[in-house]
């Protein structure tokens, strides 16, 4: 894995690449190998005296046992003051099935070699508040997934089987509150 950030008058450009090769030799799962190659390019524009930042980006993933996919994304942040910032982001994600998802066979579970990768489009909007030792973040999000991978069964006596679901929408919010203090000198 290699990542590089270049700063210029036009902002910050990030580029990176991750290459991996996975091998599996198992009595239960069989013998399998997968090559994964992911590259990304993004550029952060800082405008209006760095109160507005806009970061478009793109990633390309290749897996030797699945098709290549392109994932665009966008992050936007607006700093209202030194302690308060609003932000939003959106982007596509992708997860290929693990070898366990595809090939595991056990007394109560069964993999599925015909699984498709799951993909999703996620959106988030939030705010960050921080002054001194105090930090507060809140975000609202929505994730629309297709071909989500999960272990299910139709009958109580059946084995759990890895399957793709057609569509799943997840909506929610998260908060984070931090206060840093010293216990002793």
PDB file of C-alpha atoms in Angstrom, residues 24 26 28-30 32 98-113 151 159-162:
ATOM      1  CA  UNK A  24      -6.305 -20.042   0.958  1.00  0.00           C
ATOM      2  CA  UNK A  26      -8.114 -25.391   3.579  1.00  0.00           C
ATOM      3  CA  UNK A  28     -12.953 -27.353   4.472  1.00  0.00           C
ATOM      4  CA  UNK A  29     -12.883 -24.334   2.145  1.00  0.00           C
ATOM      5  CA  UNK A  30     -10.655 -25.724  -0.609  1.00  0.00           C
ATOM      6  CA  UNK A  32      -8.426 -20.444  -3.653  1.00  0.00           C
ATOM      7  CA  UNK A  98     -15.058 -13.581   1.592  1.00  0.00           C
ATOM      8  CA  UNK A  99     -13.825 -17.110   0.918  1.00  0.00           C
ATOM      9  CA  UNK A 100     -15.834 -18.163   4.004  1.00  0.00           C
ATOM     10  CA  UNK A 101     -18.992 -16.570   2.550  1.00  0.00           C
ATOM     11  CA  UNK A 102     -18.453 -18.512  -0.653  1.00  0.00           C
ATOM     12  CA  UNK A 103     -16.984 -21.889   0.300  1.00  0.00           C
ATOM     13  CA  UNK A 104     -17.473 -22.748   3.990  1.00  0.00           C
ATOM     14  CA  UNK A 105     -19.360 -25.968   4.742  1.00  0.00           C
ATOM     15  CA  UNK A 106     -20.103 -26.920   8.331  1.00  0.00           C
ATOM     16  CA  UNK A 107     -22.708 -28.773  10.364  1.00  0.00           C
ATOM     17  CA  UNK A 108     -25.016 -25.742  10.536  1.00  0.00           C
ATOM     18  CA  UNK A 109     -23.763 -23.440   7.751  1.00  0.00           C
ATOM     19  CA  UNK A 110     -23.119 -23.559   4.016  1.00  0.00           C
ATOM     20  CA  UNK A 111     -21.306 -21.054   1.817  1.00  0.00           C
ATOM     21  CA  UNK A 112     -22.517 -19.979  -1.608  1.00  0.00           C
ATOM     22  CA  UNK A 113     -20.045 -19.871  -4.513  1.00  0.00           C
ATOM     23  CA  UNK A 151     -26.397 -15.664   6.376  1.00  0.00           C
ATOM     24  CA  UNK A 159     -28.536 -24.828   7.318  1.00  0.00           C
ATOM     25  CA  UNK A 160     -27.588 -21.150   7.434  1.00  0.00           C
ATOM     26  CA  UNK A 161     -26.617 -20.122   3.898  1.00  0.00           C
ATOM     27  CA  UNK A 162     -24.808 -17.055   2.599  1.00  0.00           C
TER      28      UNK A 162
END
